Amino acid sequence: MELHVKFLVPEIILLVAACVVTLLGLARADSTRKMTQLIAALATALAFAASLGLFGNPIAVPQSTHVFFNSQYITILACAIGFLSVLSSWDMPARGEPGQTDSNYRGEFFGMMLFSLAGVAMIGKVNDLIWLFLVLELVSIPTYIMVATGRSQIIAQEAGVKYFFLGALAAAIFLFGFSYLYGFAGSTRFVDIAAAFTAASTSHTVPALALIGLLMAIIGISYKIAAVPLHFYAPDVYQGAATPVTAFLAFAPKAAGFVAIISIVSLTGFNYASSTGSVLQTLLTVMAILTMTLGNVLALLQRNIKRILAYSSIAHSGYMLVGLVAGKGTPDSPMSDGITATLFYLGGYAVMNLGAFAMLIYLQGKADAGEDLDDLAGVSKDHPAAALLFTLCLFSLIGMPATIGFLGKLYIVQSALASGHGTLAVIVVINAAIAAAYYLKIVAAMYLRDPLYPFVVRPQFPLKVAALVCTFAVIVLGIMPAPLLNVTNKAGLPSGPPAVHIDMPTPQPLVLGN
Amino acid sequence: MSQIELYHYLAVGAILFGIGLVGFMTRRNLIMMFLCTEIMFQGVALNLIAFSRFHMNPAGQSFVIFLLSIAASEAALALGLVVLLFRRRETLNADEWSEMQG
């Protein structure tokens, strides 16, 4: 017990701060309630320091209890992006005009954000199905509340209800999968399940039960990453939620979902890709192709910027799934490691997407403004710096060279090619080209058109800091990816148990013991 | 006659899950839709308990305890959201809630 607690220092900081912030949000005095975002920012900064091990706390979880080991990277990412998310939602939840913010919900809002972040920080340390379920719910349930209470427009409530109901459905689906995995292995611990898979595949007796369990777990969790088949909620929820909440939604559930899916896949060994015809690989391939194509094509039809970014978020999940299809790669060629590529892309996507959303928040001075393409027309005339930062982040989302988005796509494509998925790599490249069209549509609106009316911006200093830091990171990490790459490479260690070939099932006699 | 075996429990669990899934797809009242997800959770819980007995270890039962507590907290959240919605617009029909299209 003690052994585990000392690895959870960043999460404990976040959870304690979440409780403090939620309680302070109930304070009578307005000035006390206004302190909540300051405390939230401090807590995420402290947790970030703790995730780097600056307080002398151990950061490396013992590997023997883990099939897949990526704790430090995800914790660092969660704390860093969490800090920037708090900065970019500084005057949340805004109601009406700037300056007239109703701070009734303020404490709850940041409290929920910190709870969710604690879940994301913890997800890499999960080594048990029960724990995985609890952490996924810890990430999700606060986000339902954030969507519904983030702003007072009726579409926010509609979005919140949609998000919550479909989220509960998805949870039921992956839980059903978890129950079959438990039934197959007789244990909820990842190492035991992985051992059961290894044993069953060497004797070619992987039961249908285990396969159904794996597939349903992955399909259920695909809700969190907004991938086909459970992607359809994303545009409505992203549009309905307040913009800072949307920015958070594009990171927290997605990061947690990807780590969860990687963990689930790791149960069967990472080299499943080598066993052609493997059901898991087919499922992931189909999901990846459909997700990125559908996201990109539908994004072309949108005029609402938040809907465009929602479909782009779906498409980026598709790219990241390609890394999963590529699998763990071989030790002698590190560039073929699709899991590392996916984790790298996850970090890059989080940074560039938050940068784009921060600029969108900045330009949305009025409650309802800045959602349509027309609202951004001619931004560059009045706010050249904002337009420039926004454009740089969008270029990174396109995958222009010298940005982190380019490197992310490069690693994904490399891993796909190295593992012999040439077609998939081509589909990624074609999709990246399609995606350029709708991102450039936003850039064109900002630079080539005349303003339709004067802009009102949100002048908050923290928001500017968040946008600057994100854009800076997009460019610097795009040119010098070594720091991030080092952490992601470590994240992929150690490799899972030996490759498992999933045969088509033979029914196993199951009789209830007495 | 045969004794009750593991797959009987699994069948009931799967049927509960299926009823919940079909109900979720076909019902339009938000409260009914939420109850359908609860039925799906109960199907999962039955699976877990049956497996727990089959393997003779308590992990499945403790899983069920956690599952039920999460389901309870989700129920609290669902009721809160439903009340919030009903105050805004006096209906709980899911089809009436479609401001956003595309």
Short mmCIF file of N, CA and C in Angstrom, two decimals, chain A residues 149-262:
data_model
loop_
_atom_site.label_atom_id
_atom_site.label_comp_id
_atom_site.label_asym_id
_atom_site.label_seq_id
_atom_site.Cartn_x
_atom_site.Cartn_y
_atom_site.Cartn_z
N THR A 149 -22.40 22.76 -17.22
CA THR A 149 -22.48 23.99 -16.44
C THR A 149 -21.51 25.05 -16.92
N GLY A 150 -20.74 24.77 -17.96
CA GLY A 150 -19.71 25.71 -18.41
C GLY A 150 -20.27 27.02 -18.93
N ARG A 151 -21.45 27.00 -19.52
CA ARG A 151 -22.08 28.25 -19.94
C ARG A 151 -23.58 28.08 -19.92
N SER A 152 -24.27 29.20 -19.97
CA SER A 152 -25.70 29.13 -19.69
C SER A 152 -26.54 28.90 -20.94
N GLN A 153 -25.93 28.96 -22.12
CA GLN A 153 -26.74 28.74 -23.32
C GLN A 153 -27.37 27.35 -23.29
N ILE A 154 -28.52 27.26 -23.92
CA ILE A 154 -29.26 26.01 -23.85
C ILE A 154 -28.51 24.90 -24.58
N ILE A 155 -27.70 25.25 -25.60
CA ILE A 155 -27.00 24.19 -26.31
C ILE A 155 -25.94 23.54 -25.43
N ALA A 156 -25.46 24.27 -24.42
CA ALA A 156 -24.47 23.66 -23.52
C ALA A 156 -25.12 22.53 -22.73
N GLN A 157 -26.35 22.78 -22.28
CA GLN A 157 -27.04 21.72 -21.54
C GLN A 157 -27.37 20.54 -22.44
N GLU A 158 -27.78 20.87 -23.67
CA GLU A 158 -28.06 19.79 -24.61
C GLU A 158 -26.80 18.96 -24.83
N ALA A 159 -25.67 19.67 -25.01
CA ALA A 159 -24.42 18.96 -25.24
C ALA A 159 -24.05 18.11 -24.03
N GLY A 160 -24.22 18.68 -22.83
CA GLY A 160 -23.88 17.95 -21.62
C GLY A 160 -24.66 16.66 -21.49
N VAL A 161 -25.97 16.76 -21.76
CA VAL A 161 -26.81 15.56 -21.62
C VAL A 161 -26.42 14.51 -22.66
N LYS A 162 -26.20 14.98 -23.88
CA LYS A 162 -25.80 14.05 -24.95
C LYS A 162 -24.50 13.34 -24.57
N TYR A 163 -23.55 14.15 -24.10
CA TYR A 163 -22.23 13.62 -23.74
C TYR A 163 -22.36 12.61 -22.61
N PHE A 164 -23.16 12.96 -21.61
CA PHE A 164 -23.28 12.09 -20.45
C PHE A 164 -23.97 10.78 -20.81
N PHE A 165 -25.10 10.84 -21.54
CA PHE A 165 -25.85 9.61 -21.81
C PHE A 165 -25.05 8.67 -22.69
N LEU A 166 -24.43 9.22 -23.74
CA LEU A 166 -23.64 8.34 -24.59
C LEU A 166 -22.40 7.84 -23.85
N GLY A 167 -21.88 8.68 -22.93
CA GLY A 167 -20.74 8.25 -22.13
C GLY A 167 -21.10 7.07 -21.24
N ALA A 168 -22.29 7.12 -20.65
CA ALA A 168 -22.72 6.00 -19.81
C ALA A 168 -22.88 4.74 -20.65
N LEU A 169 -23.42 4.91 -21.87
CA LEU A 169 -23.57 3.75 -22.77
C LEU A 169 -22.21 3.16 -23.10
N ALA A 170 -21.24 4.04 -23.44
CA ALA A 170 -19.90 3.55 -23.78
C ALA A 170 -19.27 2.85 -22.59
N ALA A 171 -19.50 3.40 -21.39
CA ALA A 171 -18.93 2.79 -20.19
C ALA A 171 -19.49 1.38 -20.02
N ALA A 172 -20.80 1.22 -20.26
CA ALA A 172 -21.40 -0.10 -20.13
C ALA A 172 -20.76 -1.07 -21.13
N ILE A 173 -20.48 -0.57 -22.34
CA ILE A 173 -19.91 -1.45 -23.37
C ILE A 173 -18.51 -1.91 -22.96
N PHE A 174 -17.65 -0.96 -22.53
CA PHE A 174 -16.30 -1.44 -22.22
C PHE A 174 -16.28 -2.25 -20.93
N LEU A 175 -17.23 -1.96 -20.01
CA LEU A 175 -17.30 -2.79 -18.80
C LEU A 175 -17.68 -4.22 -19.13
N PHE A 176 -18.60 -4.37 -20.10
CA PHE A 176 -18.97 -5.72 -20.51
C PHE A 176 -17.74 -6.44 -21.04
N GLY A 177 -16.93 -5.74 -21.81
CA GLY A 177 -15.68 -6.32 -22.27
C GLY A 177 -14.77 -6.68 -21.12
N PHE A 178 -14.65 -5.77 -20.13
CA PHE A 178 -13.79 -6.04 -18.97
C PHE A 178 -14.27 -7.30 -18.24
N SER A 179 -15.61 -7.46 -18.12
CA SER A 179 -16.10 -8.61 -17.37
C SER A 179 -15.70 -9.90 -18.06
N TYR A 180 -15.71 -9.91 -19.41
CA TYR A 180 -15.30 -11.12 -20.12
C TYR A 180 -13.79 -11.35 -19.99
N LEU A 181 -13.02 -10.25 -19.99
CA LEU A 181 -11.57 -10.41 -19.80
C LEU A 181 -11.28 -11.01 -18.43
N TYR A 182 -12.02 -10.53 -17.43
CA TYR A 182 -11.85 -11.09 -16.09
C TYR A 182 -12.25 -12.56 -16.09
N GLY A 183 -13.36 -12.85 -16.75
CA GLY A 183 -13.82 -14.24 -16.79
C GLY A 183 -12.82 -15.14 -17.47
N PHE A 184 -12.15 -14.62 -18.48
CA PHE A 184 -11.16 -15.41 -19.22
C PHE A 184 -9.94 -15.68 -18.35
N ALA A 185 -9.44 -14.66 -17.67
CA ALA A 185 -8.17 -14.82 -16.95
C ALA A 185 -8.36 -15.18 -15.49
N GLY A 186 -9.55 -14.91 -14.93
CA GLY A 186 -9.74 -15.20 -13.52
C GLY A 186 -9.05 -14.21 -12.62
N SER A 187 -8.61 -13.10 -13.20
CA SER A 187 -7.95 -12.08 -12.40
C SER A 187 -8.15 -10.75 -13.10
N THR A 188 -8.15 -9.68 -12.32
CA THR A 188 -8.30 -8.37 -12.96
C THR A 188 -6.95 -7.71 -13.18
N ARG A 189 -5.88 -8.33 -12.69
CA ARG A 189 -4.56 -7.72 -12.86
C ARG A 189 -4.05 -7.90 -14.28
N PHE A 190 -3.46 -6.83 -14.82
CA PHE A 190 -3.01 -6.88 -16.21
C PHE A 190 -1.98 -7.99 -16.43
N VAL A 191 -1.05 -8.14 -15.49
CA VAL A 191 -0.01 -9.15 -15.70
C VAL A 191 -0.62 -10.55 -15.81
N ASP A 192 -1.64 -10.83 -14.96
CA ASP A 192 -2.26 -12.15 -15.00
C ASP A 192 -3.02 -12.36 -16.31
N ILE A 193 -3.71 -11.30 -16.74
CA ILE A 193 -4.46 -11.43 -18.00
C ILE A 193 -3.50 -11.65 -19.15
N ALA A 194 -2.39 -10.88 -19.15
CA ALA A 194 -1.39 -11.04 -20.22
C ALA A 194 -0.82 -12.46 -20.19
N ALA A 195 -0.56 -12.98 -18.99
CA ALA A 195 -0.04 -14.34 -18.89
C ALA A 195 -1.05 -15.34 -19.42
N ALA A 196 -2.33 -15.11 -19.11
CA ALA A 196 -3.37 -16.01 -19.60
C ALA A 196 -3.43 -15.99 -21.11
N PHE A 197 -3.28 -14.79 -21.70
CA PHE A 197 -3.28 -14.69 -23.16
C PHE A 197 -2.08 -15.43 -23.74
N THR A 198 -0.91 -15.25 -23.13
CA THR A 198 0.28 -15.92 -23.64
C THR A 198 0.09 -17.44 -23.58
N ALA A 199 -0.41 -17.92 -22.44
CA ALA A 199 -0.61 -19.37 -22.29
C ALA A 199 -1.62 -19.89 -23.30
N ALA A 200 -2.73 -19.17 -23.45
CA ALA A 200 -3.78 -19.64 -24.34
C ALA A 200 -3.33 -19.63 -25.78
N SER A 201 -2.50 -18.64 -26.15
CA SER A 201 -2.13 -18.57 -27.56
C SER A 201 -1.06 -19.60 -27.90
N THR A 202 -0.21 -19.95 -26.93
CA THR A 202 0.77 -20.99 -27.24
C THR A 202 0.08 -22.34 -27.43
N SER A 203 -1.02 -22.55 -26.69
CA SER A 203 -1.76 -23.81 -26.88
C SER A 203 -2.90 -23.64 -27.87
N HIS A 204 -2.97 -22.46 -28.53
CA HIS A 204 -3.99 -22.18 -29.54
C HIS A 204 -5.40 -22.38 -29.01
N THR A 205 -5.65 -21.95 -27.80
CA THR A 205 -7.00 -22.09 -27.25
C THR A 205 -7.49 -20.76 -26.67
N VAL A 206 -7.36 -19.68 -27.44
CA VAL A 206 -7.92 -18.42 -26.96
C VAL A 206 -9.43 -18.50 -27.16
N PRO A 207 -10.21 -18.47 -26.07
CA PRO A 207 -11.66 -18.64 -26.23
C PRO A 207 -12.31 -17.41 -26.83
N ALA A 208 -13.51 -17.63 -27.39
CA ALA A 208 -14.27 -16.53 -27.99
C ALA A 208 -14.50 -15.43 -26.97
N LEU A 209 -14.72 -15.87 -25.74
CA LEU A 209 -14.95 -14.97 -24.63
C LEU A 209 -13.89 -13.87 -24.56
N ALA A 210 -12.62 -14.30 -24.60
CA ALA A 210 -11.52 -13.33 -24.45
C ALA A 210 -11.51 -12.36 -25.62
N LEU A 211 -11.78 -12.90 -26.81
CA LEU A 211 -11.75 -12.06 -28.00
C LEU A 211 -12.87 -11.02 -27.95
N ILE A 212 -14.09 -11.48 -27.57
CA ILE A 212 -15.21 -10.55 -27.44
C ILE A 212 -14.88 -9.49 -26.40
N GLY A 213 -14.26 -9.95 -25.30
CA GLY A 213 -13.90 -9.00 -24.25
C GLY A 213 -12.98 -7.92 -24.76
N LEU A 214 -11.93 -8.33 -25.49
CA LEU A 214 -10.98 -7.35 -26.03
C LEU A 214 -11.68 -6.36 -26.97
N LEU A 215 -12.49 -6.92 -27.90
CA LEU A 215 -13.11 -6.06 -28.90
C LEU A 215 -14.07 -5.06 -28.25
N MET A 216 -14.88 -5.55 -27.29
CA MET A 216 -15.85 -4.63 -26.68
C MET A 216 -15.15 -3.60 -25.82
N ALA A 217 -14.06 -4.00 -25.17
CA ALA A 217 -13.32 -3.02 -24.37
C ALA A 217 -12.80 -1.90 -25.28
N ILE A 218 -12.22 -2.28 -26.43
CA ILE A 218 -11.65 -1.26 -27.31
C ILE A 218 -12.74 -0.38 -27.92
N ILE A 219 -13.86 -1.04 -28.34
CA ILE A 219 -14.94 -0.25 -28.95
C ILE A 219 -15.54 0.71 -27.93
N GLY A 220 -15.72 0.24 -26.69
CA GLY A 220 -16.27 1.13 -25.66
C GLY A 220 -15.36 2.30 -25.39
N ILE A 221 -14.06 2.04 -25.32
CA ILE A 221 -13.13 3.12 -25.00
C ILE A 221 -12.96 4.06 -26.19
N SER A 222 -13.32 3.60 -27.40
CA SER A 222 -13.19 4.48 -28.56
C SER A 222 -14.07 5.72 -28.40
N TYR A 223 -15.07 5.64 -27.49
CA TYR A 223 -15.86 6.84 -27.19
C TYR A 223 -14.98 7.95 -26.63
N LYS A 224 -14.04 7.56 -25.75
CA LYS A 224 -13.21 8.57 -25.08
C LYS A 224 -12.30 9.28 -26.08
N ILE A 225 -11.85 8.56 -27.11
CA ILE A 225 -10.94 9.18 -28.06
C ILE A 225 -11.69 9.72 -29.28
N ALA A 226 -13.01 9.64 -29.25
CA ALA A 226 -13.84 10.12 -30.37
C ALA A 226 -13.44 9.45 -31.67
N ALA A 227 -13.36 8.12 -31.66
CA ALA A 227 -13.05 7.38 -32.88
C ALA A 227 -14.29 6.60 -33.32
N VAL A 228 -14.37 6.35 -34.62
CA VAL A 228 -15.43 5.49 -35.14
C VAL A 228 -15.33 4.17 -34.38
N PRO A 229 -16.37 3.54 -33.91
CA PRO A 229 -17.80 3.79 -34.16
C PRO A 229 -18.47 4.72 -33.15
N LEU A 230 -17.79 5.19 -32.13
CA LEU A 230 -18.47 6.03 -31.14
C LEU A 230 -17.94 7.46 -31.21
N HIS A 231 -17.98 8.05 -32.39
CA HIS A 231 -17.41 9.38 -32.60
C HIS A 231 -18.48 10.45 -32.72
N PHE A 232 -19.75 10.03 -32.99
CA PHE A 232 -20.75 10.95 -33.54
C PHE A 232 -21.15 12.05 -32.56
N TYR A 233 -20.85 11.87 -31.28
CA TYR A 233 -21.23 12.88 -30.32
C TYR A 233 -20.32 14.12 -30.43
N ALA A 234 -19.09 13.91 -30.92
CA ALA A 234 -18.05 14.93 -30.78
C ALA A 234 -18.44 16.30 -31.33
N PRO A 235 -18.94 16.41 -32.58
CA PRO A 235 -19.22 17.75 -33.10
C PRO A 235 -20.24 18.51 -32.25
N ASP A 236 -21.32 17.85 -31.86
CA ASP A 236 -22.35 18.53 -31.08
C ASP A 236 -21.81 18.95 -29.72
N VAL A 237 -21.08 18.04 -29.07
CA VAL A 237 -20.59 18.36 -27.73
C VAL A 237 -19.55 19.46 -27.80
N TYR A 238 -18.66 19.39 -28.79
CA TYR A 238 -17.62 20.41 -28.90
C TYR A 238 -18.24 21.77 -29.20
N GLN A 239 -19.29 21.76 -30.02
CA GLN A 239 -19.93 23.03 -30.35
C GLN A 239 -20.70 23.59 -29.16
N GLY A 240 -21.39 22.70 -28.44
CA GLY A 240 -22.25 23.18 -27.36
C GLY A 240 -21.47 23.65 -26.15
N ALA A 241 -20.36 23.00 -25.87
CA ALA A 241 -19.62 23.34 -24.66
C ALA A 241 -18.96 24.69 -24.82
N ALA A 242 -18.70 25.35 -23.69
CA ALA A 242 -17.94 26.60 -23.72
C ALA A 242 -16.55 26.30 -24.29
N THR A 243 -15.96 27.27 -24.98
CA THR A 243 -14.73 26.98 -25.72
C THR A 243 -13.59 26.45 -24.83
N PRO A 244 -13.34 27.00 -23.64
CA PRO A 244 -12.28 26.41 -22.80
C PRO A 244 -12.57 24.95 -22.44
N VAL A 245 -13.86 24.64 -22.24
CA VAL A 245 -14.22 23.25 -21.95
C VAL A 245 -13.94 22.38 -23.17
N THR A 246 -14.27 22.89 -24.35
CA THR A 246 -14.01 22.14 -25.57
C THR A 246 -12.52 21.83 -25.68
N ALA A 247 -11.70 22.85 -25.37
CA ALA A 247 -10.25 22.65 -25.44
C ALA A 247 -9.84 21.53 -24.49
N PHE A 248 -10.44 21.51 -23.32
CA PHE A 248 -10.10 20.48 -22.33
C PHE A 248 -10.58 19.12 -22.79
N LEU A 249 -11.79 19.08 -23.40
CA LEU A 249 -12.34 17.81 -23.87
C LEU A 249 -11.46 17.19 -24.95
N ALA A 250 -10.80 18.04 -25.73
CA ALA A 250 -9.97 17.51 -26.81
C ALA A 250 -8.69 16.90 -26.24
N PHE A 251 -8.40 17.16 -24.97
CA PHE A 251 -7.19 16.57 -24.40
C PHE A 251 -7.49 15.44 -23.40
N ALA A 252 -8.21 15.78 -22.30
CA ALA A 252 -8.26 14.83 -21.18
C ALA A 252 -8.84 13.46 -21.53
N PRO A 253 -10.08 13.39 -22.06
CA PRO A 253 -10.61 12.05 -22.34
C PRO A 253 -9.81 11.34 -23.44
N LYS A 254 -9.27 12.13 -24.36
CA LYS A 254 -8.54 11.51 -25.47
C LYS A 254 -7.24 10.88 -24.98
N ALA A 255 -6.50 11.62 -24.14
CA ALA A 255 -5.25 11.07 -23.62
C ALA A 255 -5.53 9.83 -22.79
N ALA A 256 -6.52 9.93 -21.90
CA ALA A 256 -6.84 8.78 -21.06
C ALA A 256 -7.29 7.60 -21.91
N GLY A 257 -8.12 7.88 -22.92
CA GLY A 257 -8.62 6.81 -23.77
C GLY A 257 -7.50 6.12 -24.53
N PHE A 258 -6.55 6.91 -25.05
CA PHE A 258 -5.47 6.27 -25.81
C PHE A 258 -4.60 5.40 -24.92
N VAL A 259 -4.26 5.91 -23.73
CA VAL A 259 -3.45 5.08 -22.83
C VAL A 259 -4.23 3.83 -22.44
N ALA A 260 -5.54 3.97 -22.23
CA ALA A 260 -6.34 2.80 -21.88
C ALA A 260 -6.33 1.79 -23.03
N ILE A 261 -6.50 2.26 -24.26
CA ILE A 261 -6.51 1.33 -25.39
C ILE A 261 -5.15 0.67 -25.54
N ILE A 262 -4.07 1.47 -25.36
CA ILE A 262 -2.73 0.87 -25.44
C ILE A 262 -2.59 -0.21 -24.38
#
